[in-house]
mmCIF file of N, CA and C in Angstrom:
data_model
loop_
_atom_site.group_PDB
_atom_site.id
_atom_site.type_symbol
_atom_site.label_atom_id
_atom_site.label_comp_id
_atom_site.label_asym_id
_atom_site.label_seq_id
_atom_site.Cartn_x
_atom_site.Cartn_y
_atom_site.Cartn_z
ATOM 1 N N UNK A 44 111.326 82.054 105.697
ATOM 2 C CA UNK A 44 110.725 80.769 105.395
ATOM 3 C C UNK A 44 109.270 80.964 104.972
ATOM 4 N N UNK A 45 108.624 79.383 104.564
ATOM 5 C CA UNK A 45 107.314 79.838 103.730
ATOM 6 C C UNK A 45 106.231 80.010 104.902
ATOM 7 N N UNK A 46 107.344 79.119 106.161
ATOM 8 C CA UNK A 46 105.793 79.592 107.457
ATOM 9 C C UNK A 46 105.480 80.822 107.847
ATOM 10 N N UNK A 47 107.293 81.653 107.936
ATOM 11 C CA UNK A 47 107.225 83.122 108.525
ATOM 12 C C UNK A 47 106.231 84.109 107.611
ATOM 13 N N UNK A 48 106.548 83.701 106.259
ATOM 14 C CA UNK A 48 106.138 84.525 105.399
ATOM 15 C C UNK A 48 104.223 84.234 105.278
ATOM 16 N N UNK A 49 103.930 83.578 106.013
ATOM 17 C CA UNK A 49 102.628 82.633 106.005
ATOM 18 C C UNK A 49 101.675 83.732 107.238
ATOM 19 N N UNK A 50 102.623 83.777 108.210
ATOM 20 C CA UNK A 50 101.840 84.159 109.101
ATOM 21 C C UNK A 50 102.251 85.462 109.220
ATOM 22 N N UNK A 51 103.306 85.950 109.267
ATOM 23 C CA UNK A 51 103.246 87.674 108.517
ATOM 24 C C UNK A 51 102.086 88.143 107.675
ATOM 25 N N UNK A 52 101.591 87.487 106.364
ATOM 26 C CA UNK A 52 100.266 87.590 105.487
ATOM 27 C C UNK A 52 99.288 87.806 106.605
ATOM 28 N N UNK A 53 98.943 86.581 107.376
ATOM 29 C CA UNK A 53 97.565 86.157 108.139
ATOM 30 C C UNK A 53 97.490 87.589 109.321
ATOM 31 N N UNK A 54 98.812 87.611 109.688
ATOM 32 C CA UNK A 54 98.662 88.873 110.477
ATOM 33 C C UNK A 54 98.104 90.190 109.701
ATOM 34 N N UNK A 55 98.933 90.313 108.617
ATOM 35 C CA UNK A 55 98.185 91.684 107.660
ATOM 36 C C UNK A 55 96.879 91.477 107.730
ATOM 37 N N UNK A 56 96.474 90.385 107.664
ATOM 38 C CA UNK A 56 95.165 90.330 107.050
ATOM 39 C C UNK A 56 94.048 90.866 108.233
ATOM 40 N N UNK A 57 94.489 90.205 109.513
ATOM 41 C CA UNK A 57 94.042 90.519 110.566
ATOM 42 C C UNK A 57 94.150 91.977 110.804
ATOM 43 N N UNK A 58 95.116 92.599 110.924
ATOM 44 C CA UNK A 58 94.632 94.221 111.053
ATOM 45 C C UNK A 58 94.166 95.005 109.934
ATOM 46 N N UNK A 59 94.279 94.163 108.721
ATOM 47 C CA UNK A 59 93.271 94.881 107.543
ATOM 48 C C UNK A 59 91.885 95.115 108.077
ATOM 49 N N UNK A 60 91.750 93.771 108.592
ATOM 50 C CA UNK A 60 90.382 93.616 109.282
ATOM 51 C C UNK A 60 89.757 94.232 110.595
ATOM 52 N N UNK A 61 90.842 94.658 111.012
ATOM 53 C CA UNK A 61 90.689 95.619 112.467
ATOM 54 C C UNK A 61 90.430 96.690 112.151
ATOM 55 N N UNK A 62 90.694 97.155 111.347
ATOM 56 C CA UNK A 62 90.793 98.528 110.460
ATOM 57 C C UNK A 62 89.482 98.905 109.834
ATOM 58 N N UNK A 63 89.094 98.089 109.607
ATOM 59 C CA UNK A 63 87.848 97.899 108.744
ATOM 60 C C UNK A 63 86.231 98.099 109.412
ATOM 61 N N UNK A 64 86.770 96.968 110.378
ATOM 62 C CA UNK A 64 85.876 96.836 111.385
ATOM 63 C C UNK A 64 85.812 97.941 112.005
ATOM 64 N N UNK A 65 86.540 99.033 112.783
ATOM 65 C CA UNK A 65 86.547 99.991 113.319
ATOM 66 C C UNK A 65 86.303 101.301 112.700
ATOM 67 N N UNK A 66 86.003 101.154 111.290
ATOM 68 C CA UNK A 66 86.162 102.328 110.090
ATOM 69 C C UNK A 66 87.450 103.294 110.248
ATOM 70 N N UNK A 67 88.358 102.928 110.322
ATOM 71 C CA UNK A 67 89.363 104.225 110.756
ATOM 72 C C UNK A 67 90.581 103.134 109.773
ATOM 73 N N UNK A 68 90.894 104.760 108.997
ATOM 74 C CA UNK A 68 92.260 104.821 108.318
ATOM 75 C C UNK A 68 93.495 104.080 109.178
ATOM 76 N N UNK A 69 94.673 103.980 108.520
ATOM 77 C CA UNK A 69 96.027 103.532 109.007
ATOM 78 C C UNK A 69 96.493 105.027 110.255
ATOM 79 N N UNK A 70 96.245 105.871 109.367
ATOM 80 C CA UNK A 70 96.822 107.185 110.021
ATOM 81 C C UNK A 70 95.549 107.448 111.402
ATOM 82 N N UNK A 71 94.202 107.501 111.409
ATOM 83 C CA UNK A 71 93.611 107.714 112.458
ATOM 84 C C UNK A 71 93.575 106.510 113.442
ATOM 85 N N UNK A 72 93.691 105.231 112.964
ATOM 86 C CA UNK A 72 93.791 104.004 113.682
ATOM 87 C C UNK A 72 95.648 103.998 114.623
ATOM 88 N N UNK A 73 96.249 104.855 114.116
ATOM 89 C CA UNK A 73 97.950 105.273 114.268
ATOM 90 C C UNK A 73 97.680 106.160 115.453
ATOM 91 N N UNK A 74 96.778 107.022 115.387
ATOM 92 C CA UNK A 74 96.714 108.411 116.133
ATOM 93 C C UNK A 74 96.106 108.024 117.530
ATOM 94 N N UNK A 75 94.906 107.072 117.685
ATOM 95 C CA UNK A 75 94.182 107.207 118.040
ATOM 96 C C UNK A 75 94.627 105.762 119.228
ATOM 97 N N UNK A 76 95.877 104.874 118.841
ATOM 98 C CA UNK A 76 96.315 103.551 119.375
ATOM 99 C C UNK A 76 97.597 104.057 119.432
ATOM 100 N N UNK A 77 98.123 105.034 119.368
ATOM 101 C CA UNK A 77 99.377 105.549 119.672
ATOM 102 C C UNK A 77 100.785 104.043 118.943
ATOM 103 N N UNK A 78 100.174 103.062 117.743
ATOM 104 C CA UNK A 78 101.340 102.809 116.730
ATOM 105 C C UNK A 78 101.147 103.323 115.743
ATOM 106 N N UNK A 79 102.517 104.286 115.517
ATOM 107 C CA UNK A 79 102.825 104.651 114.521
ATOM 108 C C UNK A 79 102.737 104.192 113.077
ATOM 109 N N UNK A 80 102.524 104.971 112.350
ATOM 110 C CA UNK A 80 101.900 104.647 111.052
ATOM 111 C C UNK A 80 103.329 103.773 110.026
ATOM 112 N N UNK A 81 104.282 104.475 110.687
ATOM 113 C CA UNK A 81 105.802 104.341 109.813
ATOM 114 C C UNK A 81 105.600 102.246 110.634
ATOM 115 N N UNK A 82 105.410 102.232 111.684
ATOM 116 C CA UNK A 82 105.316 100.726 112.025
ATOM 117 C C UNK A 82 103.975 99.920 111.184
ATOM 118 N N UNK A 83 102.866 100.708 111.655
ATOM 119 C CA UNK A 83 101.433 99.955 110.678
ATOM 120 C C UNK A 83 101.528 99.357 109.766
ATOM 121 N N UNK A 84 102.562 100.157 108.617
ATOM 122 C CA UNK A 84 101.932 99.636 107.233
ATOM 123 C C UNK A 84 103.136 98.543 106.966
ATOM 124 N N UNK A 85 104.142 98.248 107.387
ATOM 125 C CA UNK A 85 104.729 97.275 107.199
ATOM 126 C C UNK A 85 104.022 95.980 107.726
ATOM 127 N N UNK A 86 103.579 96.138 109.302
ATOM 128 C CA UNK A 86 102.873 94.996 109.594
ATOM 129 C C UNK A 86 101.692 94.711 108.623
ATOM 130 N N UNK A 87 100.562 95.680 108.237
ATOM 131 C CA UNK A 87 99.657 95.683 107.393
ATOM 132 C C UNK A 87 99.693 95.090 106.018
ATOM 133 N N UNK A 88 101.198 95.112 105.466
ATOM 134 C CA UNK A 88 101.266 94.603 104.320
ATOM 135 C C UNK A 88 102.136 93.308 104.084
ATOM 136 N N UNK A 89 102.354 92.024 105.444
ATOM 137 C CA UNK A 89 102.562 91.554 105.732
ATOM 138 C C UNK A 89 104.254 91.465 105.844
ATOM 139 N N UNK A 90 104.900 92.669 105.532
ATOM 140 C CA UNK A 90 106.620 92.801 105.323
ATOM 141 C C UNK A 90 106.965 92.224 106.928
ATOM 142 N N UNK A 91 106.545 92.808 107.375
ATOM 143 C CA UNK A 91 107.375 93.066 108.872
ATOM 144 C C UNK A 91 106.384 91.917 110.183
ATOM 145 N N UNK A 92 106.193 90.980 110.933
ATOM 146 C CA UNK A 92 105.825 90.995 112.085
ATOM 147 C C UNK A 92 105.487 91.692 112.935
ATOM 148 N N UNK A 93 104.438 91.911 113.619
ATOM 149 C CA UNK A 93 104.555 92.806 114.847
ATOM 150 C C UNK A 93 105.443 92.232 116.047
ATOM 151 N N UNK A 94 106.204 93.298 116.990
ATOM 152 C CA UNK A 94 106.691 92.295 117.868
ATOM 153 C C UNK A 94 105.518 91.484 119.275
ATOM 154 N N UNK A 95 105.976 91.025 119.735
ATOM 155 C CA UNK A 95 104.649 90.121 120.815
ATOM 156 C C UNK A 95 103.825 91.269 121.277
ATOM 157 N N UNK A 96 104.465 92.374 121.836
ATOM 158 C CA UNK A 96 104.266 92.865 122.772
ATOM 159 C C UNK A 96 103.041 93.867 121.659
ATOM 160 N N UNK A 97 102.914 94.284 120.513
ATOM 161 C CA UNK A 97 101.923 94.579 119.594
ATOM 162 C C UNK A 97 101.466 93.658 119.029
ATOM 163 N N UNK A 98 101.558 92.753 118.891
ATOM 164 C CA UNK A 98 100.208 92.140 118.586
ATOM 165 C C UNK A 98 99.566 91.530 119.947
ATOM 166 N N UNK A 99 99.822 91.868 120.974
ATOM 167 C CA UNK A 99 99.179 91.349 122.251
ATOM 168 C C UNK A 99 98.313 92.623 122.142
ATOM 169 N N UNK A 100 98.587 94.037 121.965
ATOM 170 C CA UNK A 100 98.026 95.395 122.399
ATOM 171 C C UNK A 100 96.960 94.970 121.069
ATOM 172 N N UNK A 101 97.359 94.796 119.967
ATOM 173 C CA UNK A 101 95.900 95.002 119.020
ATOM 174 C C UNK A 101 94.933 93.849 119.428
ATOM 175 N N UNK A 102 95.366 92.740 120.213
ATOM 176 C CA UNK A 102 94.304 91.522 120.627
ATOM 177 C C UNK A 102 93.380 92.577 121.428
ATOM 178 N N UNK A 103 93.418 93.396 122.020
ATOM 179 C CA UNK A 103 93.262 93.958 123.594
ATOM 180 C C UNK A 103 92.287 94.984 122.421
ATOM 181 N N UNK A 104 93.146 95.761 121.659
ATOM 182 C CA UNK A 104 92.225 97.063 120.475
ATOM 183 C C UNK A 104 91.007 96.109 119.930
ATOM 184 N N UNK A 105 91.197 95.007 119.533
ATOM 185 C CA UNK A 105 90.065 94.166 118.723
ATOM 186 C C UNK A 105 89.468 93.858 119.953
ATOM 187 N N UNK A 106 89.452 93.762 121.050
ATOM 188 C CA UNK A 106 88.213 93.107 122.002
ATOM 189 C C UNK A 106 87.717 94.408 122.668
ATOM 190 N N UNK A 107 88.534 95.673 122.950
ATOM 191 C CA UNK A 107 87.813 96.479 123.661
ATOM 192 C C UNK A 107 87.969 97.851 122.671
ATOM 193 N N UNK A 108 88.133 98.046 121.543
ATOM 194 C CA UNK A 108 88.042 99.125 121.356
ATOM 195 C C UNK A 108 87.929 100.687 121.471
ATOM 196 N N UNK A 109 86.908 100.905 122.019
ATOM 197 C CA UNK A 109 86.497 101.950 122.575
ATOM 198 C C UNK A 109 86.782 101.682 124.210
ATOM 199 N N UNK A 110 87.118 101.064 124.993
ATOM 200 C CA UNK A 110 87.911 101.365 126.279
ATOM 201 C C UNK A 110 89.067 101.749 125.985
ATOM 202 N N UNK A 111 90.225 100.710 125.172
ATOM 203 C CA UNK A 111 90.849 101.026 125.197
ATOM 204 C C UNK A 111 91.854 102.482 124.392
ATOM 205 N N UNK A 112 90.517 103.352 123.240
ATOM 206 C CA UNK A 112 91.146 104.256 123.092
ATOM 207 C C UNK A 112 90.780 105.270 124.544
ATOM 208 N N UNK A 113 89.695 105.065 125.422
ATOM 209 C CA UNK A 113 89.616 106.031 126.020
ATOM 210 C C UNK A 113 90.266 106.330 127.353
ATOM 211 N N UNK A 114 91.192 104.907 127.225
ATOM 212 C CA UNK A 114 92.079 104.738 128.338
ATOM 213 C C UNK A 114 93.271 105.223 127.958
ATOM 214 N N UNK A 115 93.554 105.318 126.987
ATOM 215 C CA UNK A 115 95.026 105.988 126.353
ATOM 216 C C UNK A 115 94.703 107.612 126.142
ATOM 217 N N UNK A 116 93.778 108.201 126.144
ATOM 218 C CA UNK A 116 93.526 109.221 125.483
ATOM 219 C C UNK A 116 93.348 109.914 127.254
ATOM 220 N N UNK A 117 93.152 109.064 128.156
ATOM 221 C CA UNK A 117 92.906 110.032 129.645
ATOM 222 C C UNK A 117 94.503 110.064 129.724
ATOM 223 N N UNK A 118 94.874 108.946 129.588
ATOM 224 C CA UNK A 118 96.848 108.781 129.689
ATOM 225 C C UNK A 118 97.130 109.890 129.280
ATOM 226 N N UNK A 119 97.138 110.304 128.170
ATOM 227 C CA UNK A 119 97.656 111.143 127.470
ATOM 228 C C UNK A 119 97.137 112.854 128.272
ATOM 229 N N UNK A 120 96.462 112.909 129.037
ATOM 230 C CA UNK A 120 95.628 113.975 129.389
ATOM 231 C C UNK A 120 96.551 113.960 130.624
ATOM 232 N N UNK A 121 96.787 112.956 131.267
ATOM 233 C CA UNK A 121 97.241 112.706 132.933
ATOM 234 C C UNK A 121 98.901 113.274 132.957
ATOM 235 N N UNK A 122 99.141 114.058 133.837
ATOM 236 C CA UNK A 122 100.448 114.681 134.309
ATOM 237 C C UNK A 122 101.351 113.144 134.566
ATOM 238 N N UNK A 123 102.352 112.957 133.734
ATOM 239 C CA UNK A 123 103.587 111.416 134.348
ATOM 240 C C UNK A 123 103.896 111.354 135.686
ATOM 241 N N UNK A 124 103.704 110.271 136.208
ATOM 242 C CA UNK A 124 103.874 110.229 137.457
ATOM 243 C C UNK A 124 105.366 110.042 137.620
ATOM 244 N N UNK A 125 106.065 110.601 138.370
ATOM 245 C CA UNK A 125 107.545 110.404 138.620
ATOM 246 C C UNK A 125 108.203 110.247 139.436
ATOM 247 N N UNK A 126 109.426 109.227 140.298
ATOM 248 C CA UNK A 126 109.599 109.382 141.741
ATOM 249 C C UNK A 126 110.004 107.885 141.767
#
């Protein structure tokens, strides 16, 4: 429909702008927020929706940026907890 297809755009537009704002490529903005680039550029070019649960995580990337890569990046450092 012309709404879906409305706010699919407004969303691209919005992480064009995240992107921008943060100076970082699709691929280092991919690397660095752990979504994949093969997901990015569909949302980016308004094809695809993100599902809730990503565009809730980029609300969270656009307000804290730099916490939140450095909270994923200790994740990534930290042994999985299991049990």
């Amino acid at each position: 429909s012309i709404s879906a297809a409305l706010a699919r755009a407004q969303m691209g537009r919005r992480i064009r702008r995240l992107l921008a704002a943060l100076g970082l490529s699709q691929t280092e903005f991919a690397s660095r927020y752990g979504i994949p680039v093969a997901n990015l550029r569909p949302y980016e070019i308004g094809r695809v929706m993100p599902p809730r649960a990503v565009r809730s995580f980029l609300k969270v990337i656009a307000a804290e940026p730099e916490r939140t890569a450095a909270v994923l990046a200790r994740a990534k450092r930290q042994p999985t907890v299991s049990g």
